[in-house]
PDB file of C-alpha atoms in Angstrom:
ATOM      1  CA  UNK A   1       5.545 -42.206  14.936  1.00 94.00           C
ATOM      2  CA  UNK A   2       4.144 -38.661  16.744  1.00 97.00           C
ATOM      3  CA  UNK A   3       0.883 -37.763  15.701  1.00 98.00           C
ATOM      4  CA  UNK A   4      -0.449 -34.400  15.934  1.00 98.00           C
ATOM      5  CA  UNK A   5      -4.127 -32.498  15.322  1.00 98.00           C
ATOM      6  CA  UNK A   6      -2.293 -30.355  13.203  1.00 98.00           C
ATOM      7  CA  UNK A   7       1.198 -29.869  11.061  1.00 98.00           C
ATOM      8  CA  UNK A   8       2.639 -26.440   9.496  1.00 98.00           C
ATOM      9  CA  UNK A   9       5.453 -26.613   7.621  1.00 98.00           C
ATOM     10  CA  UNK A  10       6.686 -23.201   7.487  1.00 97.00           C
ATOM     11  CA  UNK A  11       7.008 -21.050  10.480  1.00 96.00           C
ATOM     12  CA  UNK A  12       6.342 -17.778   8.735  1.00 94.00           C
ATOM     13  CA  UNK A  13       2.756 -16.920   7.728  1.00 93.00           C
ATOM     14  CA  UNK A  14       2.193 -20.646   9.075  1.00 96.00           C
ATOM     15  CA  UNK A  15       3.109 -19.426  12.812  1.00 96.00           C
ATOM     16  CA  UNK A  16      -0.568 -17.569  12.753  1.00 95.00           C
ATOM     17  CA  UNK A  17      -2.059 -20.981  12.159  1.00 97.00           C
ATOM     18  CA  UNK A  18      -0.164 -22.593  14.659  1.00 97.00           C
ATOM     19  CA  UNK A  19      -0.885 -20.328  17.043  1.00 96.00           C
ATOM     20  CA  UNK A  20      -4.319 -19.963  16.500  1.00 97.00           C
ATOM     21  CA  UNK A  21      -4.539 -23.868  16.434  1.00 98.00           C
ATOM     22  CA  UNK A  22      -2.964 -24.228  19.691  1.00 97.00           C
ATOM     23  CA  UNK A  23      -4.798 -21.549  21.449  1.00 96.00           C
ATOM     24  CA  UNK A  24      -8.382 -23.653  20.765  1.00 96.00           C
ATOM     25  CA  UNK A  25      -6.101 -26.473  22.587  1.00 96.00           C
ATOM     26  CA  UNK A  26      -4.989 -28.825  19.498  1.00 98.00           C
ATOM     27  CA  UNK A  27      -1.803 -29.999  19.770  1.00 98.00           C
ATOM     28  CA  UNK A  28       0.219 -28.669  16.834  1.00 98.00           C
ATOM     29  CA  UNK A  29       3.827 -29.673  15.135  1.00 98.00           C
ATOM     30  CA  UNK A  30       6.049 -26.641  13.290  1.00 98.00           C
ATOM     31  CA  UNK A  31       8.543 -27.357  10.793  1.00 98.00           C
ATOM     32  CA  UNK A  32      11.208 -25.677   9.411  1.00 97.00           C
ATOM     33  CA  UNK A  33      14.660 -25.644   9.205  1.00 94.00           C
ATOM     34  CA  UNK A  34      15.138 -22.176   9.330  1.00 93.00           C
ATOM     35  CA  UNK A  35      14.347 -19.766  12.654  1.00 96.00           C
ATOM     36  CA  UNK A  36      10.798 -19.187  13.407  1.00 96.00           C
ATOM     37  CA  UNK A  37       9.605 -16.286  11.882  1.00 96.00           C
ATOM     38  CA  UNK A  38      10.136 -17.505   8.177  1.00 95.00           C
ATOM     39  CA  UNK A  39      11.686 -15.462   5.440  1.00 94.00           C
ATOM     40  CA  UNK A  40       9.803 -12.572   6.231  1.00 94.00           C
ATOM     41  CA  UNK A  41      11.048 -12.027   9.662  1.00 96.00           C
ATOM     42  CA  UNK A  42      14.329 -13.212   9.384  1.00 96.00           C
ATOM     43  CA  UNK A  43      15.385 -12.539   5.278  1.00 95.00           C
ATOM     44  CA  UNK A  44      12.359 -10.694   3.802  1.00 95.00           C
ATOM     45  CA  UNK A  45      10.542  -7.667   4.600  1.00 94.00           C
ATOM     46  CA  UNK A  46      10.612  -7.145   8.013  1.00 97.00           C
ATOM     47  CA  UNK A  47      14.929  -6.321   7.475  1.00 97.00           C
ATOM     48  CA  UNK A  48      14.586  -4.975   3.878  1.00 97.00           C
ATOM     49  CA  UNK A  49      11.648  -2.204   5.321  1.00 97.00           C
ATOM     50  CA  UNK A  50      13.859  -1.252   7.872  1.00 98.00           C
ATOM     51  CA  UNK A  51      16.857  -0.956   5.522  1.00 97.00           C
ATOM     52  CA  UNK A  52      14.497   1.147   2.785  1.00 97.00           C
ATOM     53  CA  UNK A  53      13.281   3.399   5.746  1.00 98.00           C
ATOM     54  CA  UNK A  54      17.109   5.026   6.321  1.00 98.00           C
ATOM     55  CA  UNK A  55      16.986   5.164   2.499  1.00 98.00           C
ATOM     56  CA  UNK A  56      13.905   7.308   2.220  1.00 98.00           C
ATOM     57  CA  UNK A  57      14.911  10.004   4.681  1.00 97.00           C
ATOM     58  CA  UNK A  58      18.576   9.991   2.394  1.00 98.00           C
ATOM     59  CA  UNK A  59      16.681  10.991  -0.545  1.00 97.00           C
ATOM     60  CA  UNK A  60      14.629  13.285   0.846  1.00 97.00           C
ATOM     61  CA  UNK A  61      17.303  15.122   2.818  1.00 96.00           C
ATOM     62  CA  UNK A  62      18.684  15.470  -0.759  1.00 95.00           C
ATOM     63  CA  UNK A  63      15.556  16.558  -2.321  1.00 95.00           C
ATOM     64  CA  UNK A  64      14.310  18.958   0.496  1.00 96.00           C
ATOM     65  CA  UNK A  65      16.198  22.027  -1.446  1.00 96.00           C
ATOM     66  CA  UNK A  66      13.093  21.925  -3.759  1.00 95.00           C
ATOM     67  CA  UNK A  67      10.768  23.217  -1.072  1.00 96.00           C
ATOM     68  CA  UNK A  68      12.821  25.143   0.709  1.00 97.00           C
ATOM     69  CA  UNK A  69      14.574  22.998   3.171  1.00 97.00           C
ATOM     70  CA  UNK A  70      18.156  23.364   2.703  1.00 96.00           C
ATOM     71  CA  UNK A  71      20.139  20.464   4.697  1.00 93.00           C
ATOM     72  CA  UNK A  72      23.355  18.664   4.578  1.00 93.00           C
ATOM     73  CA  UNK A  73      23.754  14.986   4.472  1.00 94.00           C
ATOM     74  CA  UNK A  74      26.965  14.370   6.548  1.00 94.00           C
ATOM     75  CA  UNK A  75      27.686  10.744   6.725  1.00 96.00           C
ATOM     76  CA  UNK A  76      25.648   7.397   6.917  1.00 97.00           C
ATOM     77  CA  UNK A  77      26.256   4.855   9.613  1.00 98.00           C
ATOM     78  CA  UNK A  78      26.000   2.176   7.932  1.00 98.00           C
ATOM     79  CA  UNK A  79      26.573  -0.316  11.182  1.00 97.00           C
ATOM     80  CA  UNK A  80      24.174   1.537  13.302  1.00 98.00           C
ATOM     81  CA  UNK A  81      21.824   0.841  10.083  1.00 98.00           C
ATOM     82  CA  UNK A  82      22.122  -3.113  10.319  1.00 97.00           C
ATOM     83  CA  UNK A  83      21.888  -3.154  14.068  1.00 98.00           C
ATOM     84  CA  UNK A  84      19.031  -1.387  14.050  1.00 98.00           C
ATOM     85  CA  UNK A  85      17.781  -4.369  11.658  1.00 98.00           C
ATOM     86  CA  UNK A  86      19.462  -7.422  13.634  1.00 98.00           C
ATOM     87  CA  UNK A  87      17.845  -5.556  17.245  1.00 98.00           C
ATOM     88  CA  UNK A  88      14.307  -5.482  15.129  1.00 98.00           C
ATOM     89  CA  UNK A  89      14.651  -9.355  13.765  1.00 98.00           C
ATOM     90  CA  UNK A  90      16.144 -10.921  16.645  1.00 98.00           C
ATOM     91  CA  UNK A  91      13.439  -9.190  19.181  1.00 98.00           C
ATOM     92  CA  UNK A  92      10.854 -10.483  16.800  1.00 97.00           C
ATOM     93  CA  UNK A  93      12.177 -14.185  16.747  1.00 97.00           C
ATOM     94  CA  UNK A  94      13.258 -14.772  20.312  1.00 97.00           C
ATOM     95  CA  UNK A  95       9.686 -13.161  21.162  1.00 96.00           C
ATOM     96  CA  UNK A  96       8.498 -16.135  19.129  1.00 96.00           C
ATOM     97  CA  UNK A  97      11.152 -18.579  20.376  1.00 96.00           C
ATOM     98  CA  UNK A  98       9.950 -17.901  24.218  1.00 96.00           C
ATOM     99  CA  UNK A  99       6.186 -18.341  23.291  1.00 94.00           C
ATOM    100  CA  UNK A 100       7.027 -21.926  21.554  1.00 96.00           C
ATOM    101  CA  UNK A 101       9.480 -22.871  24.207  1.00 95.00           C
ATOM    102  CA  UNK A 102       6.588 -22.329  27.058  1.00 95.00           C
ATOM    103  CA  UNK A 103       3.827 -24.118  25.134  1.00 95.00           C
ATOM    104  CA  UNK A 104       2.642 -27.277  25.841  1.00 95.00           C
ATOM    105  CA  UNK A 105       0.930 -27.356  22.995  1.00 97.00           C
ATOM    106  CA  UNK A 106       3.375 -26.470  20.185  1.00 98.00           C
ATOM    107  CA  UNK A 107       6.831 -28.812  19.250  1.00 97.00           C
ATOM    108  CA  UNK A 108       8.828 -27.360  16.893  1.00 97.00           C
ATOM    109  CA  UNK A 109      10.872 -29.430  15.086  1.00 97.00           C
ATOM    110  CA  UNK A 110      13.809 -27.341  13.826  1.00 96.00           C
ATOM    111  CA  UNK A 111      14.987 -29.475  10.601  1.00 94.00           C
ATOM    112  CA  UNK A 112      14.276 -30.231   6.982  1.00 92.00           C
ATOM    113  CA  UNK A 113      10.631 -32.486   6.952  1.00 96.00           C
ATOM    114  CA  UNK A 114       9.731 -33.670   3.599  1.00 98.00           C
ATOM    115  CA  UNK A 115       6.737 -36.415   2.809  1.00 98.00           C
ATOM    116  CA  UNK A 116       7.194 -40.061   2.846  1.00 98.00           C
ATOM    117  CA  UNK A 117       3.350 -41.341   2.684  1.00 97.00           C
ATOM    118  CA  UNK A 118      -0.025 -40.271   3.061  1.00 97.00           C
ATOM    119  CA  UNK A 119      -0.133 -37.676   5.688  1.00 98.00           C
ATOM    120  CA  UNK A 120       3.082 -38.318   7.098  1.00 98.00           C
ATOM    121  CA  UNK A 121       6.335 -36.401   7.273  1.00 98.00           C
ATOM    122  CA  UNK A 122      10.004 -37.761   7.772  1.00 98.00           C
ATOM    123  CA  UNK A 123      11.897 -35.262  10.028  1.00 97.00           C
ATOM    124  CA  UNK A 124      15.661 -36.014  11.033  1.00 93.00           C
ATOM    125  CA  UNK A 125      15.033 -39.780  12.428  1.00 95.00           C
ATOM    126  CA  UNK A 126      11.455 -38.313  13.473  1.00 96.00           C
ATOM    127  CA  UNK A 127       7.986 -39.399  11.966  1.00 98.00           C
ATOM    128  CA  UNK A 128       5.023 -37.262  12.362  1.00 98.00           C
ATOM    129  CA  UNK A 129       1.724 -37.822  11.253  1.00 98.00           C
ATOM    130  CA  UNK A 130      -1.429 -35.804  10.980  1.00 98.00           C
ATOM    131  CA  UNK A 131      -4.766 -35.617   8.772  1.00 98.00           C
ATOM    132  CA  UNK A 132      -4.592 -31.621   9.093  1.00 98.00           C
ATOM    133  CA  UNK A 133      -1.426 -30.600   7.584  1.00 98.00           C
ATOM    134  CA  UNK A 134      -0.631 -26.849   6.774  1.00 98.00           C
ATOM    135  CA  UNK A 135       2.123 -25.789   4.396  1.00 98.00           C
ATOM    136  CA  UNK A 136       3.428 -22.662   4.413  1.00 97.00           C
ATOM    137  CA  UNK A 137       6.901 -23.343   3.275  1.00 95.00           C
ATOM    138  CA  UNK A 138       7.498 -20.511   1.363  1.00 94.00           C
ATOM    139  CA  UNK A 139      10.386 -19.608  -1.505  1.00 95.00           C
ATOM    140  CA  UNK A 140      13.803 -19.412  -2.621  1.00 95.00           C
ATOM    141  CA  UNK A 141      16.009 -17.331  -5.188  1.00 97.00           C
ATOM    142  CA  UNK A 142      15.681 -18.338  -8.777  1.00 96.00           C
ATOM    143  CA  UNK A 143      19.182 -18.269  -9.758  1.00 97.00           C
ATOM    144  CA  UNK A 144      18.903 -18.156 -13.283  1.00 96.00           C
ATOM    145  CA  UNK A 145      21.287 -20.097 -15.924  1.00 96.00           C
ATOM    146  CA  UNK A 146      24.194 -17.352 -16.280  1.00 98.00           C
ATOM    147  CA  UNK A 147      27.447 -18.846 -17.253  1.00 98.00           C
ATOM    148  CA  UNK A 148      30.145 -18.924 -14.616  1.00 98.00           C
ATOM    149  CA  UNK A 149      28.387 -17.350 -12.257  1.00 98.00           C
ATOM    150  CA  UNK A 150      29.366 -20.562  -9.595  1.00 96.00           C
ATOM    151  CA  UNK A 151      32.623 -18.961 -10.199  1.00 97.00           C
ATOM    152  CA  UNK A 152      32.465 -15.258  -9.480  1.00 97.00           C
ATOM    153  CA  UNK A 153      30.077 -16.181  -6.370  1.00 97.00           C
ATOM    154  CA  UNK A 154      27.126 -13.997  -5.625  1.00 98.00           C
ATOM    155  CA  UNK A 155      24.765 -12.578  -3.328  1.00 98.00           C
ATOM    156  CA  UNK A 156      20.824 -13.067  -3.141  1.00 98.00           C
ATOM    157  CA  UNK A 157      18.207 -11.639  -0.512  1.00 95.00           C
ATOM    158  CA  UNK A 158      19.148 -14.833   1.800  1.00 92.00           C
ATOM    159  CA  UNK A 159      22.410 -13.566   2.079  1.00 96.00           C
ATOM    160  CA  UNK A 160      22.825  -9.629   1.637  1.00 95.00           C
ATOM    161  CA  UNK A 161      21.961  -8.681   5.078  1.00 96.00           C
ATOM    162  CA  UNK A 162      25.008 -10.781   6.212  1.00 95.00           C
ATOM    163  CA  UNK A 163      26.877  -7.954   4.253  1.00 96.00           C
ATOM    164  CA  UNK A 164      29.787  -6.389   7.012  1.00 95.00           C
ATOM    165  CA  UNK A 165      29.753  -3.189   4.726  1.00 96.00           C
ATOM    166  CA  UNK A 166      28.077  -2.282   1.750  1.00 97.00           C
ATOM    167  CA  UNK A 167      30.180  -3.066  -1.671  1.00 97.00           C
ATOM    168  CA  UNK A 168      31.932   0.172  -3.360  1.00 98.00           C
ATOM    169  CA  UNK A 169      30.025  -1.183  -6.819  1.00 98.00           C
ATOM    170  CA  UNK A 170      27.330  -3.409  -6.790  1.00 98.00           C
ATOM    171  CA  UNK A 171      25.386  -4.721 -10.111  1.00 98.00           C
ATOM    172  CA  UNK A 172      21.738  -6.160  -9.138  1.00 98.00           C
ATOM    173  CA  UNK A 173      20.791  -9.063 -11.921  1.00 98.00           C
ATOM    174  CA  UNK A 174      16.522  -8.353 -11.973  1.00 98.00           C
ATOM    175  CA  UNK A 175      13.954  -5.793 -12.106  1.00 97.00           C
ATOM    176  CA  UNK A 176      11.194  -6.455  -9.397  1.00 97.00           C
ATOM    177  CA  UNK A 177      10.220  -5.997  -6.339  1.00 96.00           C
ATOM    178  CA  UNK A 178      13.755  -7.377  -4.545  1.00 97.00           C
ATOM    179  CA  UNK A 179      15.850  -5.793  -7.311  1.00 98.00           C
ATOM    180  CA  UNK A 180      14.012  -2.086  -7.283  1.00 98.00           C
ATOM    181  CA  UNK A 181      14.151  -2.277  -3.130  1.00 98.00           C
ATOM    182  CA  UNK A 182      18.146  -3.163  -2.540  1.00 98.00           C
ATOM    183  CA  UNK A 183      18.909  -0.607  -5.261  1.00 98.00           C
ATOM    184  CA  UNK A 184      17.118   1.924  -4.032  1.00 98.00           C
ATOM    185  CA  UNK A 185      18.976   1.247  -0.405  1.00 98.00           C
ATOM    186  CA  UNK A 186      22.544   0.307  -1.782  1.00 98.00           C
ATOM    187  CA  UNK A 187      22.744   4.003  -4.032  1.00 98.00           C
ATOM    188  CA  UNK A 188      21.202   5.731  -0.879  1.00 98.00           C
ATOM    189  CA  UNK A 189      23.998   4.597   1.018  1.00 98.00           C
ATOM    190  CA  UNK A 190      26.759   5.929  -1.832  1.00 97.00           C
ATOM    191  CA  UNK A 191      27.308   2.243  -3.912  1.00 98.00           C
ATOM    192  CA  UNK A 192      27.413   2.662  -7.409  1.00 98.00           C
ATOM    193  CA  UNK A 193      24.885   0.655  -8.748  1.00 98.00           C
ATOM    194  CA  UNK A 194      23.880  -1.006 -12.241  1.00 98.00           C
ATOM    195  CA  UNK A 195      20.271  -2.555 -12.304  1.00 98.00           C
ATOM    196  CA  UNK A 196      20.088  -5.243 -15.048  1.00 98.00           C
ATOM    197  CA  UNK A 197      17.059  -6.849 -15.715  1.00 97.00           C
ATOM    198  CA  UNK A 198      15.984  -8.865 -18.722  1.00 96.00           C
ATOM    199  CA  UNK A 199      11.845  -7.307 -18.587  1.00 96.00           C
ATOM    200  CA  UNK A 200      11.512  -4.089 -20.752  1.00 96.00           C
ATOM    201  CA  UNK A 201       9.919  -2.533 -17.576  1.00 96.00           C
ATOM    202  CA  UNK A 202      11.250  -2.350 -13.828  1.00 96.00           C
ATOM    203  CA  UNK A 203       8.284  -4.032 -12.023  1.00 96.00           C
ATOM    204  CA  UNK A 204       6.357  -5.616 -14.870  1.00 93.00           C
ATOM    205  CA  UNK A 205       3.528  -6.499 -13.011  1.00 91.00           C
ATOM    206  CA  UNK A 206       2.699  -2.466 -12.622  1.00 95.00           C
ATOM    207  CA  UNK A 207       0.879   0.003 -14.563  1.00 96.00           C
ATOM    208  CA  UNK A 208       2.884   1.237 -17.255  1.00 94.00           C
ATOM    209  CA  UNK A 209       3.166   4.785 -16.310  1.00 96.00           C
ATOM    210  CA  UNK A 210       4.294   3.750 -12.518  1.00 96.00           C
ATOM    211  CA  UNK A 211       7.034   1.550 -14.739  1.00 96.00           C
ATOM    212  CA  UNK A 212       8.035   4.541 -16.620  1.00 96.00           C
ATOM    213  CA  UNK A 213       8.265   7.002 -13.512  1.00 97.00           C
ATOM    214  CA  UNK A 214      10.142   4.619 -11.371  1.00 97.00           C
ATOM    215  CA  UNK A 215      12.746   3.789 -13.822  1.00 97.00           C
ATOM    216  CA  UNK A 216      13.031   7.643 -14.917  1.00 97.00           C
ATOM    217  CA  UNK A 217      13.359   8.284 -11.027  1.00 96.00           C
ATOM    218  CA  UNK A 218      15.251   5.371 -10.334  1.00 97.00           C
ATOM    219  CA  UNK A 219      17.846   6.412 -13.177  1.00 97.00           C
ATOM    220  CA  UNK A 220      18.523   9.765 -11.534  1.00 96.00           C
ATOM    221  CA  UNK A 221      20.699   7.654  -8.524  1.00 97.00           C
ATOM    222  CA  UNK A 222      22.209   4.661 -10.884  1.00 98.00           C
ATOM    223  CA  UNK A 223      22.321   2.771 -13.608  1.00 98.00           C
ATOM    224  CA  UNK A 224      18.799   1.071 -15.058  1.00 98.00           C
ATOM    225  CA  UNK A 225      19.172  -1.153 -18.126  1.00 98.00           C
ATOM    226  CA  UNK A 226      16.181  -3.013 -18.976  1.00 97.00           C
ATOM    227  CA  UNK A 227      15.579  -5.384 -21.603  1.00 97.00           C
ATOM    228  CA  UNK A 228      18.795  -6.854 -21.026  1.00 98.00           C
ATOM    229  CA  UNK A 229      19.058 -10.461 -20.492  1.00 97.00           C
ATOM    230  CA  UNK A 230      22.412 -11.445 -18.560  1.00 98.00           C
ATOM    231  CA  UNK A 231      24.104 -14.658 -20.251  1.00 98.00           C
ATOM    232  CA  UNK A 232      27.672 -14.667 -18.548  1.00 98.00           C
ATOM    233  CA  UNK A 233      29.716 -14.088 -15.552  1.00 98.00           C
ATOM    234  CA  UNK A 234      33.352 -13.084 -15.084  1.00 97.00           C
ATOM    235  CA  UNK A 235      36.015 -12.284 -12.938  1.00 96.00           C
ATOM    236  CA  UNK A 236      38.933  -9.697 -13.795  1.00 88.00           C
ATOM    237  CA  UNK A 237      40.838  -7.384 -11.891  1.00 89.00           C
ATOM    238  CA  UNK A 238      39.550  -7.607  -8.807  1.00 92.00           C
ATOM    239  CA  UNK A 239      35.809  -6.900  -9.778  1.00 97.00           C
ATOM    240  CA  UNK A 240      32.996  -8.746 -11.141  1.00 98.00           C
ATOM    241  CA  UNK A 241      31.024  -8.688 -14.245  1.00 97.00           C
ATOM    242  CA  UNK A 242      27.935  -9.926 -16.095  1.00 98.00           C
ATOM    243  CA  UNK A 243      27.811  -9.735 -19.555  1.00 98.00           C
ATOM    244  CA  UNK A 244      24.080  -9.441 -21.390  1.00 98.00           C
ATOM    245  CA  UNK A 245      22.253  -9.069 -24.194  1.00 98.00           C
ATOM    246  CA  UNK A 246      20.180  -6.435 -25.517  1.00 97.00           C
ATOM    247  CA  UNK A 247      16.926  -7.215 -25.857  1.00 96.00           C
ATOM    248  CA  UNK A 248      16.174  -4.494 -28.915  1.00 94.00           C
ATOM    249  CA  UNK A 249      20.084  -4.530 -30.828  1.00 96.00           C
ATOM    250  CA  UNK A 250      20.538  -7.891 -30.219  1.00 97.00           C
ATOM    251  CA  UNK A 251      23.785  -6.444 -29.044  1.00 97.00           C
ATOM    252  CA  UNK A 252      26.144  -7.454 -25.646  1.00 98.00           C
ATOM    253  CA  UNK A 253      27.789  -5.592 -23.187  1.00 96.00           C
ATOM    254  CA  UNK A 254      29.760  -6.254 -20.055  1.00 96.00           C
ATOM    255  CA  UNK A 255      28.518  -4.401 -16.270  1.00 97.00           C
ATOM    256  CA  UNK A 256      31.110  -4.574 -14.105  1.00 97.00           C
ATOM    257  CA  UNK A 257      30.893  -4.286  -9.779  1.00 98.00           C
ATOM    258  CA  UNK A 258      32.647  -5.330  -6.358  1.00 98.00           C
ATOM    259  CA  UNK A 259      29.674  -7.788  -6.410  1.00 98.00           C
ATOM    260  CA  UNK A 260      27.064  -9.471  -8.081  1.00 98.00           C
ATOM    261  CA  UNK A 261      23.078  -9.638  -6.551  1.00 98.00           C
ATOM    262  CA  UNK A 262      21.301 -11.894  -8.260  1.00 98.00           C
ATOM    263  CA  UNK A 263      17.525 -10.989  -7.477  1.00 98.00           C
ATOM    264  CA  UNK A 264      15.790 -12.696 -10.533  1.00 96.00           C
ATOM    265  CA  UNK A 265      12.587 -13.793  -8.916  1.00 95.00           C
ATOM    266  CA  UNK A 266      11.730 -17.008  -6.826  1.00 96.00           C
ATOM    267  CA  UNK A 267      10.859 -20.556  -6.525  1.00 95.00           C
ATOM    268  CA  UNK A 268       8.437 -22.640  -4.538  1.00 96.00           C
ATOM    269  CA  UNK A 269      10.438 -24.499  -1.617  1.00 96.00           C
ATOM    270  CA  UNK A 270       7.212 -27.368  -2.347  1.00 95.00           C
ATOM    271  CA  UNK A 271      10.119 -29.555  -4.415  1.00 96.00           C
ATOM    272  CA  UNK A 272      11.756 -29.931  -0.712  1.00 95.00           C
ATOM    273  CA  UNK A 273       9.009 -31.623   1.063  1.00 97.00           C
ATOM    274  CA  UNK A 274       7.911 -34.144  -1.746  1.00 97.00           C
ATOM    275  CA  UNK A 275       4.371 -33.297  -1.769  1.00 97.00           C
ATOM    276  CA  UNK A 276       3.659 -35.796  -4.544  1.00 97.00           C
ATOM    277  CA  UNK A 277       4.450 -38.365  -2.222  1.00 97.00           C
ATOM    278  CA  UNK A 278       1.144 -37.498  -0.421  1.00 97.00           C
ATOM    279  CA  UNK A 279      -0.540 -36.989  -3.126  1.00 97.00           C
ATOM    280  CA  UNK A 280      -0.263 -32.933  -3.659  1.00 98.00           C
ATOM    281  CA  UNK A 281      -0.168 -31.410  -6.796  1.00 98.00           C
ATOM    282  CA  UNK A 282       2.385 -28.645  -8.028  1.00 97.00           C
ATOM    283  CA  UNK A 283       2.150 -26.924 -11.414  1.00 97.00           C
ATOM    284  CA  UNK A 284       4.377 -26.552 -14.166  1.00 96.00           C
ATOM    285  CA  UNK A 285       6.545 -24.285 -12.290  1.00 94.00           C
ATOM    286  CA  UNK A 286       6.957 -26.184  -9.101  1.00 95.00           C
ATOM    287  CA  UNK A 287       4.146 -24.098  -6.733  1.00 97.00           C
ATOM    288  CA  UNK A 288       1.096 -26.487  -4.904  1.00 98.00           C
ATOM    289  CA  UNK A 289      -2.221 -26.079  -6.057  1.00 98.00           C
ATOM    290  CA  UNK A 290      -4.899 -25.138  -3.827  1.00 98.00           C
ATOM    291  CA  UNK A 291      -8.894 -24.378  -4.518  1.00 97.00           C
ATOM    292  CA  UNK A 292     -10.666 -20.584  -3.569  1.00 96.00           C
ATOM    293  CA  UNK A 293     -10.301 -21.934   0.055  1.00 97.00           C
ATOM    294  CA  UNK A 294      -6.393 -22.910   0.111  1.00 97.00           C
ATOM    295  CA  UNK A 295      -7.096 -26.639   0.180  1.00 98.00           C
ATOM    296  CA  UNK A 296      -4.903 -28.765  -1.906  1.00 98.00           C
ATOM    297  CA  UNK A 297      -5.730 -31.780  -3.998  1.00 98.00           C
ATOM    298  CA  UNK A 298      -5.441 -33.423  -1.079  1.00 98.00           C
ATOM    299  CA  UNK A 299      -8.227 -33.574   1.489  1.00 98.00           C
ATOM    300  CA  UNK A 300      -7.235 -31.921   4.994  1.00 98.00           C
ATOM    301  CA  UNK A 301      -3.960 -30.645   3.416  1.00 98.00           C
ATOM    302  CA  UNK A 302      -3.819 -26.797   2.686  1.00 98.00           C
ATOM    303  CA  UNK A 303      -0.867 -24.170   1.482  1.00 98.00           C
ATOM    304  CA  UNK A 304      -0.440 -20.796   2.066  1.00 95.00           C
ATOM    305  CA  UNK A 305       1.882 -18.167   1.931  1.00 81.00           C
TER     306      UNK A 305
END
């Protein structure tokens, strides 16, 4: 067993402890299974900002008439779009790649780690061990309970950046933050798109008047229906479709699209490590539960992100 001054699980937001540990000379373990830079480098905002960004100027090459500016919209590169993403992720993680590579401080441990005792981590065949342990492990898609959705396949924001050309039809399952972003990007771009989500307002967690202006904005470019909750999935003719339920009428109707995105919200990756095994404490919804100062149930051991 390898013991360390300090653990991070989670190389995204985690990285700045890791670095900041190692700089003040502690020697300091990273895990995660994914590249370094976490979801936000590598899935997350760092790609979807750059993607929105091509998306903005669109829109207001379109909208410029109303001042004045007349101009014409010729064609969008889509491919020039996503390598201009890949160049901006990939910099940013082999940047952080050669600065873990050339410390002797840092080991990075590039697999799934999950607890097996107090303080200690099982990693491949590896155990580590340390009474400062930092988890910054992040979250997944909720993929919610829609019947035979296994079957038509899907996309989420883990793998719509893979994408080699953007879908003539696309119907986004959701109304926040992930949903509002990739719809705003995909109709930019000239994919029809249908926005289901089952909350009466596109991003709930916003005043009500920024609700009612984005979805009366948002409506001018595609298809918003809120207050639908999507129950079923299906398959026919070459397209895909989720049927749902409206929230008011009690009524169902069918949304059909090249492809589904299911961008429903997300879920703590803290189920992955264990954390009860070390005697960390989740909540009803699977997330770790930390004091005003980040510190978990368990002495030394913190979360973030």
């Amino acid at each position: 067993m390898k013991k360390y001054d300090l653990i991070v699980v989670g190389s995204g937001a985690g990285m700045n402890v890791a670095a900041n540990a190692a700089n003040q000379g502690m020697h300091v373990a990273i895990v995660d299974s994914g590249p370094l830079g976490g979801t936000c480098l590598n899935r997350g905002c760092i790609p979807s900002k750059v993607l929105l960004y091509p998306a903005d100027v669109i829109r207001t090459l379109q909208e410029a008439s109303r001042i004045g500016v007349h101009a014409t919209l010729d064609r969008v590169d889509y491919d020039l779009i996503v390598q201009r993403m890949w160049k901006i992720v990939l910099d940013g993680r082999h940047e952080m790649e050669r600065g873990v590579a050339h410390s002797d401080a840092i080991d990075f441990y590039n697999q799934v780690g999950a607890f097996v005792s107090d303080y200690t981590l099982q990693v491949g065949t590896k155990k580590i061990r340390s009474k400062r342990i930092v988890i910054a492990s992040g979250a997944r898609p909720t993929i919610p309970p829609i019947a035979g959705l296994d079957k038509t396949g899907y996309l989420t924001s883990a793998t719509l950046f893979d994408l080699p050309h953007p879908p003539k039809s696309l119907i986004i399952v959701g109304g926040g933050t992930i949903a509002v972003e990739f719809a705003h990007f995909f109709s930019a771009i000239g994919t029809q798109v249908t926005l289901v989500g089952r909350n009466p307002k596109l991003l709930p967690g916003e005043e009500p008047e920024i609700c009612a202006l984005l979805e009366r904005e948002m409506s001018r470019y595609l298809e918003v229906h809120t207050n639908h909750e999507a129950l079923s999935a299906q398959t026919q003719e070459g397209l895909k479709s989720i049927t749902a339920r409206d929230g008011e009428t009690g009524r169902t109707r069918a949304f059909a699209g090249k492809e589904i995105l299911i961008a429903a919200g997300r879920r703590s990756n803290a189920d992955l490590l264990k954390p009860e095994r070390t005697g960390v404490e989740t909540d009803e919804n699977g997330w770790i539960v930390v004091d005003p100062y980040l510190q978990t149930t368990k002495p030394g051991i913190y979360a973030l992100g």
